[in-house]
XYZ file of C-alpha atoms in Angstrom:
711
model
C 154.591 169.874 8.184
C 154.592 166.203 7.196
C 157.891 164.402 7.497
C 159.089 162.379 4.528
C 160.901 159.119 5.188
C 164.063 158.459 3.225
C 162.994 154.803 3.012
C 160.300 155.686 0.461
C 162.797 156.340 -2.262
C 166.240 157.865 -2.295
C 167.410 159.624 -5.394
C 170.929 160.917 -5.734
C 171.703 164.138 -7.542
C 175.317 163.671 -8.412
C 177.420 166.291 -10.140
C 179.762 163.983 -11.995
C 183.453 164.470 -12.424
C 182.967 165.001 -16.149
C 180.272 167.604 -15.473
C 181.533 170.462 -17.603
C 182.812 170.477 -21.157
C 185.964 172.102 -22.560
C 188.373 169.568 -21.032
C 187.983 170.214 -17.311
C 184.725 172.226 -17.505
C 186.261 175.548 -16.554
C 189.163 176.966 -14.616
C 190.133 174.373 -11.941
C 190.330 175.052 -8.211
C 186.754 176.341 -7.855
C 184.930 176.724 -4.540
C 181.248 175.863 -4.207
C 179.949 178.925 -2.384
C 176.214 178.321 -2.084
C 173.258 176.128 -3.031
C 169.842 177.720 -3.356
C 166.360 176.274 -3.817
C 164.515 179.233 -5.441
C 160.943 179.700 -4.216
C 159.297 182.478 -6.282
C 155.780 181.494 -5.139
C 156.754 181.320 -1.449
C 155.489 177.741 -1.094
C 158.311 176.345 1.024
C 158.449 177.338 4.708
C 162.229 176.894 4.634
C 164.517 179.744 3.477
C 165.926 179.313 -0.025
C 169.309 178.328 1.383
C 167.888 175.231 3.085
C 166.558 172.114 1.358
C 162.730 172.005 1.318
C 160.832 169.052 2.735
C 157.821 169.343 0.406
C 158.971 171.010 -2.794
C 156.738 171.281 -5.896
C 157.488 169.719 -9.275
C 158.904 173.057 -10.457
C 161.674 173.191 -7.834
C 164.936 174.550 -9.293
C 168.455 174.149 -7.894
C 171.107 176.865 -8.274
C 174.786 176.175 -7.504
C 177.109 179.196 -7.238
C 180.909 178.893 -7.595
C 183.669 181.473 -7.262
C 184.527 181.149 -10.948
C 182.519 180.266 -14.085
C 182.202 176.780 -15.506
C 181.902 176.610 -19.281
C 178.969 174.289 -19.829
C 176.722 171.643 -18.241
C 174.302 169.021 -19.481
C 172.391 165.983 -18.261
C 175.326 163.626 -18.743
C 177.529 165.727 -16.465
C 175.130 167.233 -13.921
C 172.771 164.402 -13.113
C 169.646 163.817 -11.109
C 169.500 160.105 -10.477
C 166.888 157.874 -8.955
C 167.832 155.008 -6.665
C 168.509 152.833 -9.710
C 170.781 155.383 -11.317
C 168.308 156.594 -13.945
C 168.591 160.229 -14.997
C 165.670 162.624 -14.527
C 164.891 164.908 -17.474
C 165.367 168.659 -17.156
C 167.213 171.725 -18.432
C 170.755 172.712 -17.408
C 171.960 176.293 -17.755
C 175.203 178.114 -16.995
C 175.028 181.832 -16.223
C 178.300 183.324 -15.090
C 179.383 181.533 -11.944
C 176.079 179.694 -11.553
C 174.853 176.292 -12.702
C 171.075 175.834 -12.470
C 168.949 172.780 -13.004
C 165.229 172.955 -13.790
C 163.424 169.594 -13.817
C 161.100 168.813 -16.673
C 157.896 170.692 -15.931
C 154.433 169.062 -15.814
C 152.500 169.089 -19.080
C 149.193 167.650 -17.928
C 147.082 167.581 -14.797
C 147.643 164.624 -12.500
C 145.215 162.064 -11.177
C 145.128 162.731 -7.408
C 144.108 159.114 -6.753
C 147.139 157.732 -8.566
C 150.258 158.189 -6.396
C 152.525 157.390 -9.354
C 151.068 160.040 -11.662
C 153.366 163.069 -11.790
C 151.898 164.837 -14.839
C 154.979 163.888 -16.919
C 157.175 166.080 -14.669
C 160.805 165.244 -13.983
C 160.328 164.994 -10.213
C 157.853 162.660 -8.551
C 155.424 163.250 -5.735
C 156.329 162.369 -2.157
C 159.933 161.417 -2.858
C 163.322 162.134 -1.283
C 166.363 163.403 -3.186
C 170.026 163.901 -2.339
C 172.422 166.546 -3.687
C 176.148 165.724 -3.484
C 178.883 168.098 -4.647
C 182.577 168.204 -3.760
C 186.117 167.484 -4.878
C 185.421 163.748 -5.008
C 182.458 164.166 -7.380
C 183.941 166.883 -9.618
C 187.736 166.874 -9.141
C 188.543 168.626 -12.434
C 186.703 171.780 -11.385
C 185.778 171.795 -7.671
C 188.606 172.137 -5.144
C 186.536 172.706 -2.033
C 183.115 173.432 -0.568
C 182.580 176.523 1.548
C 183.230 175.559 5.210
C 179.928 177.088 6.341
C 178.070 174.713 4.007
C 180.068 171.719 5.138
C 179.387 172.502 8.778
C 175.700 171.688 8.280
C 175.715 169.465 5.199
C 178.887 167.398 5.121
C 178.573 163.902 3.705
C 179.029 161.406 6.572
C 181.095 159.228 4.240
C 183.166 162.095 2.756
C 183.862 165.089 4.994
C 184.895 167.307 2.042
C 181.687 166.687 0.055
C 178.374 168.508 0.413
C 175.295 166.316 0.904
C 171.786 167.836 1.005
C 168.497 165.982 1.251
C 165.233 167.482 0.067
C 161.763 166.121 -0.584
C 158.759 166.700 -2.845
C 155.183 167.206 -1.767
C 152.527 164.509 -1.983
C 149.758 167.121 -2.390
C 148.614 166.932 -6.057
C 147.576 170.614 -6.156
C 150.712 171.963 -4.517
C 152.823 169.697 -6.732
C 151.893 171.768 -9.852
C 152.582 175.151 -8.232
C 155.733 177.157 -7.629
C 156.572 178.639 -11.038
C 156.819 182.460 -11.435
C 153.591 184.194 -12.466
C 154.358 185.103 -16.094
C 151.953 185.242 -19.064
C 153.252 183.190 -22.032
C 153.967 185.057 -25.270
C 153.456 183.384 -28.668
C 156.738 183.126 -30.592
C 155.832 180.955 -33.618
C 153.015 178.895 -35.104
C 152.566 176.085 -37.659
C 150.926 176.484 -40.118
C 152.372 179.943 -40.576
C 150.157 182.951 -41.116
C 149.080 183.157 -44.774
C 149.861 179.512 -45.580
C 147.929 177.745 -48.371
C 147.554 174.095 -49.322
C 147.381 173.035 -45.660
C 146.546 169.356 -45.158
C 142.851 168.571 -44.532
C 143.923 165.907 -42.005
C 142.755 162.727 -43.769
C 143.265 159.584 -41.712
C 145.662 157.741 -44.059
C 145.198 159.311 -47.553
C 146.115 156.143 -49.524
C 146.292 158.147 -52.794
C 148.867 160.539 -51.355
C 147.009 163.682 -52.433
C 147.781 165.784 -49.377
C 150.463 166.372 -46.774
C 150.396 163.854 -43.901
C 148.042 164.289 -40.956
C 149.769 166.344 -38.241
C 148.705 168.609 -35.368
C 149.190 172.363 -35.522
C 151.958 173.715 -33.260
C 152.081 176.879 -31.143
C 155.319 177.863 -29.395
C 155.376 180.131 -26.349
C 158.293 181.690 -24.475
C 157.006 180.519 -21.072
C 155.584 177.217 -19.802
C 151.802 176.945 -20.208
C 149.485 175.661 -17.492
C 148.040 172.270 -18.544
C 144.587 172.928 -17.034
C 141.994 171.866 -19.678
C 139.993 175.070 -19.044
C 143.083 177.021 -20.045
C 143.863 174.962 -23.152
C 140.259 174.973 -24.367
C 140.520 178.731 -24.831
C 142.565 178.030 -27.989
C 140.145 177.814 -30.951
C 140.045 176.878 -34.633
C 137.451 178.892 -36.614
C 136.094 178.374 -40.173
C 135.900 181.835 -41.765
C 134.176 180.435 -44.875
C 131.296 178.982 -42.857
C 130.143 182.021 -40.829
C 133.147 181.731 -38.475
C 131.984 178.331 -37.275
C 134.167 176.989 -34.405
C 135.689 173.600 -35.245
C 136.449 171.329 -32.305
C 140.116 170.689 -31.559
C 142.084 168.663 -29.023
C 144.680 170.889 -27.335
C 147.508 169.499 -25.208
C 150.907 170.629 -23.976
C 153.553 168.696 -25.860
C 156.543 170.196 -24.048
C 156.951 172.392 -20.967
C 160.343 173.652 -19.845
C 162.073 176.709 -18.442
C 162.777 177.726 -22.042
C 159.123 177.755 -23.067
C 156.410 175.400 -24.237
C 155.026 173.731 -27.348
C 151.247 173.348 -27.558
C 149.679 170.880 -30.002
C 146.322 171.689 -31.607
C 144.773 168.636 -33.254
C 141.539 169.050 -35.248
C 138.818 166.664 -34.107
C 137.837 165.705 -37.636
C 138.733 166.078 -41.303
C 138.930 169.787 -42.206
C 136.753 171.316 -44.968
C 138.505 171.300 -48.343
C 139.514 174.763 -49.597
C 138.249 176.715 -46.565
C 139.973 179.656 -44.858
C 140.618 178.906 -41.160
C 141.765 181.010 -38.192
C 143.760 179.724 -35.211
C 142.971 181.905 -32.182
C 144.190 182.142 -28.585
C 143.550 184.530 -25.672
C 146.112 187.214 -24.981
C 146.082 186.260 -21.305
C 146.673 182.542 -21.815
C 147.486 181.144 -18.361
C 151.115 180.448 -17.556
C 152.235 177.564 -15.365
C 152.598 179.841 -12.342
C 149.260 181.629 -12.803
C 145.871 180.761 -11.329
C 143.303 182.829 -13.256
C 141.300 181.436 -16.192
C 141.789 183.358 -19.490
C 139.165 186.073 -20.048
C 140.946 188.376 -22.487
C 140.014 189.010 -26.138
C 140.977 186.486 -28.794
C 144.152 187.051 -30.763
C 144.761 185.517 -34.190
C 147.832 183.324 -34.259
C 147.513 182.282 -37.910
C 145.176 182.537 -40.935
C 145.594 179.737 -43.494
C 143.724 177.913 -46.253
C 143.073 174.169 -46.454
C 144.056 172.380 -49.661
C 141.319 171.845 -52.253
C 139.927 168.439 -53.263
C 140.193 167.241 -56.908
C 136.726 165.687 -57.021
C 136.098 162.561 -54.941
C 138.788 161.721 -52.400
C 139.625 158.246 -51.061
C 140.611 157.635 -47.461
C 141.038 154.565 -45.276
C 140.486 154.065 -41.543
C 143.127 151.616 -40.309
C 143.233 150.125 -36.822
C 146.285 148.086 -35.850
C 145.240 147.773 -32.180
C 148.257 149.602 -30.824
C 146.202 151.206 -28.067
C 145.693 154.642 -29.585
C 142.121 154.160 -30.794
C 140.530 152.230 -27.974
C 137.255 153.475 -26.502
C 137.790 152.874 -22.789
C 134.071 152.980 -22.040
C 133.455 149.514 -23.447
C 136.572 147.444 -23.970
C 136.733 144.276 -21.903
C 138.562 142.431 -24.687
C 142.364 142.628 -24.582
C 143.399 145.613 -26.706
C 147.163 145.610 -27.342
C 147.834 143.517 -24.261
C 151.482 143.996 -23.216
C 152.304 145.531 -26.583
C 151.106 142.516 -28.580
C 149.621 144.710 -31.318
C 146.326 142.861 -31.588
C 142.869 142.533 -30.095
C 142.190 139.249 -28.323
C 139.270 137.651 -26.469
C 139.522 137.885 -22.690
C 137.455 138.167 -19.541
C 135.086 140.943 -18.658
C 135.396 142.648 -15.254
C 133.952 140.815 -12.263
C 130.158 141.012 -11.945
C 129.744 140.103 -8.293
C 126.686 138.029 -9.179
C 127.300 135.524 -6.343
C 127.412 138.258 -3.692
C 129.624 137.891 -0.625
C 131.714 134.836 0.204
C 132.051 134.963 4.008
C 132.647 131.557 5.656
C 132.097 131.420 9.417
C 135.123 131.239 11.693
C 135.336 128.038 13.795
C 134.961 128.177 17.575
C 138.315 126.437 17.852
C 140.855 127.723 15.264
C 142.999 124.633 15.813
C 140.149 122.577 14.353
C 139.761 124.248 10.954
C 136.549 124.485 8.982
C 136.869 123.234 5.408
C 134.729 124.825 2.668
C 134.893 122.974 -0.643
C 134.279 124.532 -4.055
C 133.947 122.231 -7.053
C 135.519 123.838 -10.106
C 133.692 121.518 -12.493
C 130.160 122.275 -11.237
C 129.232 123.993 -7.974
C 125.664 124.713 -6.855
C 124.877 127.983 -5.042
C 124.025 129.125 -2.457
C 126.346 126.991 -0.346
C 124.591 124.995 2.371
C 126.865 126.308 5.159
C 125.572 129.886 4.794
C 128.869 131.321 3.564
C 127.222 132.797 0.424
C 124.161 134.582 1.866
C 123.548 136.736 -1.218
C 123.960 134.059 -3.897
C 121.078 133.204 -6.233
C 120.095 129.626 -6.979
C 122.590 128.851 -9.737
C 125.206 126.263 -10.765
C 128.619 127.634 -11.731
C 130.587 125.533 -14.197
C 134.272 125.954 -15.021
C 135.586 127.204 -11.667
C 135.190 130.973 -12.214
C 133.392 132.375 -9.152
C 132.101 135.946 -9.370
C 131.913 137.414 -5.843
C 131.391 140.891 -4.464
C 133.808 140.429 -1.557
C 135.771 137.501 -0.161
C 136.667 137.231 3.531
C 138.357 134.044 4.753
C 138.704 134.171 8.576
C 141.376 132.407 10.589
C 140.725 128.698 10.938
C 138.930 128.355 7.587
C 140.395 126.404 4.665
C 138.755 126.970 1.265
C 139.661 123.916 -0.799
C 139.124 123.520 -4.537
C 137.988 120.221 -6.002
C 137.652 119.289 -9.643
C 139.729 119.514 -12.793
C 139.665 123.309 -13.379
C 141.656 126.108 -11.772
C 139.987 127.932 -8.881
C 139.302 131.507 -10.001
C 137.967 134.241 -7.693
C 136.813 137.399 -9.474
C 135.714 140.153 -7.099
C 134.305 143.634 -7.535
C 135.335 144.479 -3.977
C 138.051 143.269 -1.637
C 139.728 139.968 -0.767
C 140.841 139.477 2.849
C 142.578 136.250 3.782
C 143.353 135.300 7.374
C 142.722 131.609 6.729
C 143.820 129.592 3.693
C 142.789 129.072 0.067
C 143.995 125.945 -1.678
C 143.867 125.243 -5.408
C 142.911 121.911 -6.940
C 145.473 119.127 -6.724
C 144.239 117.657 -10.013
C 145.010 120.865 -11.904
C 148.459 121.138 -10.386
C 149.385 117.697 -11.677
C 148.508 118.610 -15.259
C 151.517 119.247 -17.502
C 149.531 121.944 -19.352
C 148.294 123.635 -16.191
C 148.033 127.400 -16.282
C 147.941 127.469 -12.499
C 145.525 126.040 -9.981
C 144.664 129.303 -8.223
C 143.812 132.731 -9.577
C 142.507 135.843 -7.813
C 141.317 138.744 -9.974
C 140.279 141.642 -7.739
C 139.137 145.164 -8.509
C 139.845 146.194 -4.924
C 142.155 145.524 -2.010
C 143.793 142.120 -1.561
C 144.926 141.711 2.041
C 146.778 138.695 3.419
C 146.894 138.864 7.213
C 149.404 137.165 9.455
C 148.660 133.478 9.265
C 146.784 133.766 5.969
C 148.000 131.741 3.020
C 147.366 130.853 -0.605
C 148.326 127.396 -1.830
C 148.172 126.646 -5.495
C 148.554 122.896 -4.956
C 147.501 121.006 -1.864
C 150.458 120.343 0.428
C 152.799 122.983 -1.016
C 155.822 122.854 1.277
C 156.553 126.587 1.371
C 153.272 127.503 3.036
C 153.996 126.121 6.484
C 157.386 127.749 6.801
C 156.214 131.180 8.008
C 153.310 132.838 9.846
C 151.807 134.006 6.554
C 152.711 133.214 2.987
C 151.801 133.829 -0.601
C 153.315 130.857 -2.313
C 152.671 128.718 -5.332
C 153.976 125.699 -7.145
C 152.150 125.937 -10.446
C 151.945 129.564 -11.480
C 149.177 131.166 -9.441
C 148.630 134.873 -9.822
C 146.871 137.786 -8.160
C 145.404 140.321 -10.593
C 144.635 143.833 -9.397
C 142.472 146.404 -11.140
C 143.970 149.825 -11.846
C 144.159 151.814 -8.643
C 143.831 148.766 -6.379
C 146.523 147.594 -3.997
C 147.756 144.531 -2.177
C 148.673 144.810 1.482
C 150.837 142.133 3.059
C 151.086 142.044 6.853
C 154.340 141.907 8.795
C 155.991 138.504 9.206
C 154.387 137.507 5.917
C 156.504 136.114 3.132
C 155.969 136.624 -0.586
C 157.708 133.609 -2.084
C 158.466 134.525 -5.683
C 161.443 132.242 -6.116
C 159.586 128.952 -6.243
C 161.050 125.503 -5.804
C 164.733 125.306 -6.652
C 165.107 129.089 -6.755
C 164.349 129.313 -10.476
C 161.854 132.082 -9.757
C 158.833 133.686 -11.262
C 156.109 131.244 -10.217
C 154.191 133.663 -8.035
C 153.019 136.769 -9.845
C 151.509 139.961 -8.534
C 150.325 141.323 -11.854
C 149.504 144.980 -11.254
C 148.527 147.431 -14.023
C 150.475 150.630 -14.545
C 149.650 153.064 -11.773
C 148.821 150.394 -9.214
C 150.630 150.356 -5.885
C 151.704 147.226 -4.042
C 151.906 148.119 -0.341
C 154.014 145.665 1.596
C 154.889 145.792 5.266
C 158.620 146.529 5.710
C 159.077 143.389 7.813
C 157.702 141.125 5.103
C 160.219 139.072 3.125
C 160.194 140.200 -0.496
C 162.160 138.773 -3.373
C 162.133 141.489 -5.986
C 162.159 140.957 -9.712
C 159.368 138.428 -10.155
C 156.282 140.357 -9.118
C 155.012 141.096 -12.609
C 154.279 138.634 -15.399
C 154.568 141.070 -18.325
C 153.942 138.550 -21.088
C 151.226 136.679 -19.190
C 152.864 133.373 -20.073
C 152.064 131.327 -16.995
C 148.429 132.188 -16.456
C 146.140 133.674 -19.103
C 143.325 135.924 -17.959
C 140.202 134.062 -16.851
C 137.599 133.577 -19.541
C 133.927 134.274 -19.985
C 132.173 133.205 -23.171
C 131.642 136.623 -24.771
C 133.937 139.644 -24.714
C 134.096 142.672 -26.954
C 135.876 145.946 -27.649
C 134.682 149.169 -29.224
C 136.893 151.526 -31.217
C 136.935 155.275 -30.809
C 134.715 157.404 -33.012
C 136.292 158.332 -36.358
C 135.305 161.953 -37.057
C 134.943 162.984 -40.708
C 134.299 166.613 -39.840
C 132.597 168.919 -42.320
C 132.958 166.474 -45.236
C 129.294 165.663 -44.535
C 128.410 168.993 -46.200
C 129.836 167.909 -49.568
C 127.350 167.540 -52.384
C 125.247 165.467 -52.673
C 124.544 166.023 -48.979
C 123.770 162.829 -47.062
C 125.944 160.556 -49.210
C 129.436 161.481 -47.983
C 131.426 160.032 -46.397
C 130.689 156.654 -48.022
C 131.978 153.552 -46.168
C 132.908 150.054 -47.388
C 134.002 146.903 -45.486
C 134.447 143.317 -46.769
C 134.892 139.761 -45.460
C 131.974 139.169 -43.061
C 128.568 137.554 -43.575
C 125.156 139.225 -43.339
C 125.316 139.150 -39.533
C 128.875 140.472 -39.285
C 130.633 137.162 -38.502
C 134.046 136.444 -40.020
C 133.439 133.826 -42.712
C 135.364 130.573 -42.143
C 135.234 126.984 -43.399
C 134.510 123.964 -41.159
C 138.154 123.837 -39.963
C 138.221 127.523 -39.006
C 140.184 128.859 -41.980
C 139.119 132.337 -43.141
C 137.426 132.250 -46.554
C 139.221 134.392 -49.169
C 141.384 136.293 -46.665
C 143.121 138.354 -49.374
C 139.915 140.257 -50.129
C 138.857 140.775 -46.493
C 139.131 144.128 -44.705
C 140.774 142.561 -41.649
C 143.436 140.142 -40.487
C 142.744 137.486 -37.852
C 144.925 134.845 -36.234
C 145.141 132.325 -33.424
C 148.102 133.425 -31.221
C 148.597 129.909 -29.856
C 149.193 128.775 -26.282
C 152.538 128.764 -24.519
C 153.818 125.748 -22.641
C 153.691 126.654 -18.908
C 156.680 124.402 -18.284
C 158.701 126.034 -21.075
C 157.259 129.463 -21.982
C 159.660 129.858 -24.905
C 157.768 127.073 -26.712
C 154.156 126.464 -27.680
C 152.145 123.441 -26.656
C 151.929 120.718 -29.336
C 149.078 121.537 -31.714
C 148.683 125.023 -30.221
C 151.118 126.915 -32.438
C 150.045 130.285 -33.894
C 148.027 130.208 -37.131
C 147.170 133.150 -39.400
C 143.803 133.624 -41.137
C 142.320 131.185 -38.654
C 139.519 131.305 -36.073
C 139.475 128.296 -33.689
C 136.342 126.205 -34.127
C 135.277 126.839 -30.532
C 135.085 130.568 -31.300
C 133.487 133.206 -33.482
C 134.578 136.752 -34.350
C 131.890 139.319 -35.160
C 132.522 142.835 -36.527
C 129.772 145.480 -36.463
C 129.507 149.227 -37.054
C 127.693 152.224 -35.628
C 127.211 155.733 -37.011
C 126.313 159.094 -35.481
C 126.259 162.828 -36.146
C 127.613 165.854 -34.295
C 125.823 167.566 -31.441
C 126.173 170.805 -33.441
C 127.808 171.768 -36.762
C 131.585 171.860 -36.420
C 131.561 169.880 -33.189
C 133.703 166.837 -32.558
C 131.207 165.514 -30.013
C 128.719 162.783 -30.854
C 125.035 163.538 -30.361
C 123.730 160.436 -28.510
C 120.291 160.981 -30.046
C 121.720 160.330 -33.532
C 123.533 157.079 -32.746
C 122.378 154.253 -35.005
C 121.897 150.606 -34.113
C 124.886 148.308 -34.542
C 124.842 146.913 -38.095
C 126.915 144.370 -40.018
C 127.436 146.568 -43.101
C 129.428 149.803 -42.854
C 127.953 151.011 -46.149
C 124.551 151.360 -44.465
C 126.027 154.199 -42.382
C 127.232 156.380 -45.262
C 126.480 160.075 -44.743
C 127.139 160.066 -40.996
C 129.948 162.244 -39.635
C 131.067 159.630 -37.096
C 131.767 155.916 -37.481
C 133.075 153.298 -35.047
C 133.336 149.501 -34.982
C 132.833 146.767 -32.414
C 134.576 143.380 -32.354
C 132.874 140.615 -30.347
C 134.483 137.288 -29.473
C 132.601 134.169 -28.359
C 134.970 131.420 -27.211
C 132.103 129.019 -26.403
C 130.402 129.108 -29.769
C 130.692 125.305 -29.959
C 128.576 124.923 -26.813
C 131.400 124.087 -24.407
C 131.945 126.278 -21.351
C 134.986 128.566 -21.170
C 138.097 127.572 -19.279
C 141.616 128.867 -18.837
C 142.661 126.604 -21.715
C 140.034 127.804 -24.207
C 141.459 128.830 -27.569
C 141.251 132.595 -28.020
C 141.244 134.205 -31.490
C 142.677 137.647 -32.185
C 142.279 140.450 -34.735
C 145.575 142.055 -35.763
C 144.339 144.676 -38.223
C 141.053 146.110 -39.479
C 140.368 148.802 -42.079
C 137.387 150.639 -43.568
C 137.532 152.286 -46.990
C 136.017 155.773 -47.192
C 135.036 157.972 -50.120
C 134.774 161.706 -49.427
């Protein structure tokens, strides 16, 4: 059995002194008699009276006293992480017992993401501590049973119980452990026999119907979040030969008291039709392993509201992250909660191949490899880029597969632009990389050095990054990541940075004002740092991206999700509904502007654009002179193009697009009327004026976009 180190994370479960209500929470003078860790699935090798080392996410705790408390809740019986944050769960009092059940998982977890816990209350591969005694609950607890204290006394308080237990890191085992019970349906919305049910329009600007909302099914037991289990719930159109209509099913809430399952129709529902919501009688519970095979049971029969002739709808995208198609979205969609779509870089291409300078025979006599950030010809003459084509890179953005800088090699940037490494693979640094001195001296510098990696970034002992030549902090330790002008390391989701021992991550900067070095890691990314490395916490992430914008390429784009109009395509005259309309772009889909970049007639356009401005790196609370935000404006170096694509379903009633029916991208949405599916694409070109992109290029943004629909 794998041991779990307390140094990973320590979480305290503290039963607070105010734990129970009704003044003192029950009759005072109580004795804690036992603590159990119930194991109905027999997963833990330890007996239930001992703390498990690798408990699942469903692990309950049961505390038994010699007299009954009156009540308990999360403010009084707490599970706390190392920062004192409470973990969600249910608290129940039954006679002399207080039990805690952590919030149960409501979706499958990504086994490659160590931070993904399926929305459960407990986390994978963590350590927890239970403390109970007179000092933690003086109004109710007088003592702990001596047999418990003999094995689990708190070293700092001999009268208090202290138990450590851990959770498993195995993603499959993590979801197990709940009793094998089949959930029973207790209620459903819409209720059986309901009429006038909303057809699920997107926005319904005329207010003809009830708002769009998922259907709800409540069960008395937690439901297993396996997609194969949830897909057994069906929506059927009884007025169209019992045609199955695609739905998205997800567990909204899972707890010891039951579950709530959301059923969201994939598209707009047929006006006036009678629908059936079905589920299998053997729907899989959280503690069960078999896939449902039983006959369908009808949860509810209801009728959709009728349409008074033609119906108006509107597709509105405010770029809040809910409608993004992740398959093609290199532009910044709702970056850090900004609420708009903005031009940015595309992922690294690796077009220059490997960058592998040769190590010198004598490390004390370093080899210097220069890269000109204004214009650099490839392949390099020293053989360090063996895969590179014959090409000249302008602007300082170097697209490599992998970068490996051996000991004794100094990679030095020359020129007026920041040095940017974008890699599809790994970056390993045992030597040194040095940004351009000219960039560092610029008062509007966004940083002289930038590494954007989709893989591992490893800085070995002796390796260093220097944003500006001669940065004092670099020579002070065997290895250092330090910076004077706002350098940053970007990691793709799932990547990690490994820092060797005796290596220092200097995030304080000169004068201790902090925040100049950023390890900007997306949600779910792990930063692995050797325990002997010096770390100054609190400045690893640059959440607002103020010091160093993402590196630029000329063209970036984003594609919305498909908007599904369901069976409205069957409305007469067939082939004309839904009808789409969009305004404000020219015949090629470009946002129409005057010579200064101002949008022409913005009040009649079906979108809103702006220039977000550029922050002053020296004072991020202010904008650079002349770079303040401007609405209804596209910078003259840029263009914004909006196009549309239509498609039909792979079968009637399906919410899946048939790839064979996908149209070409067109500038006019009206040309796609009659198709069940519609989506849009926004393309930015920040070099439309012929100048190459740089970290200082003006980037336009789209804050809102809408398409009018007639059904």
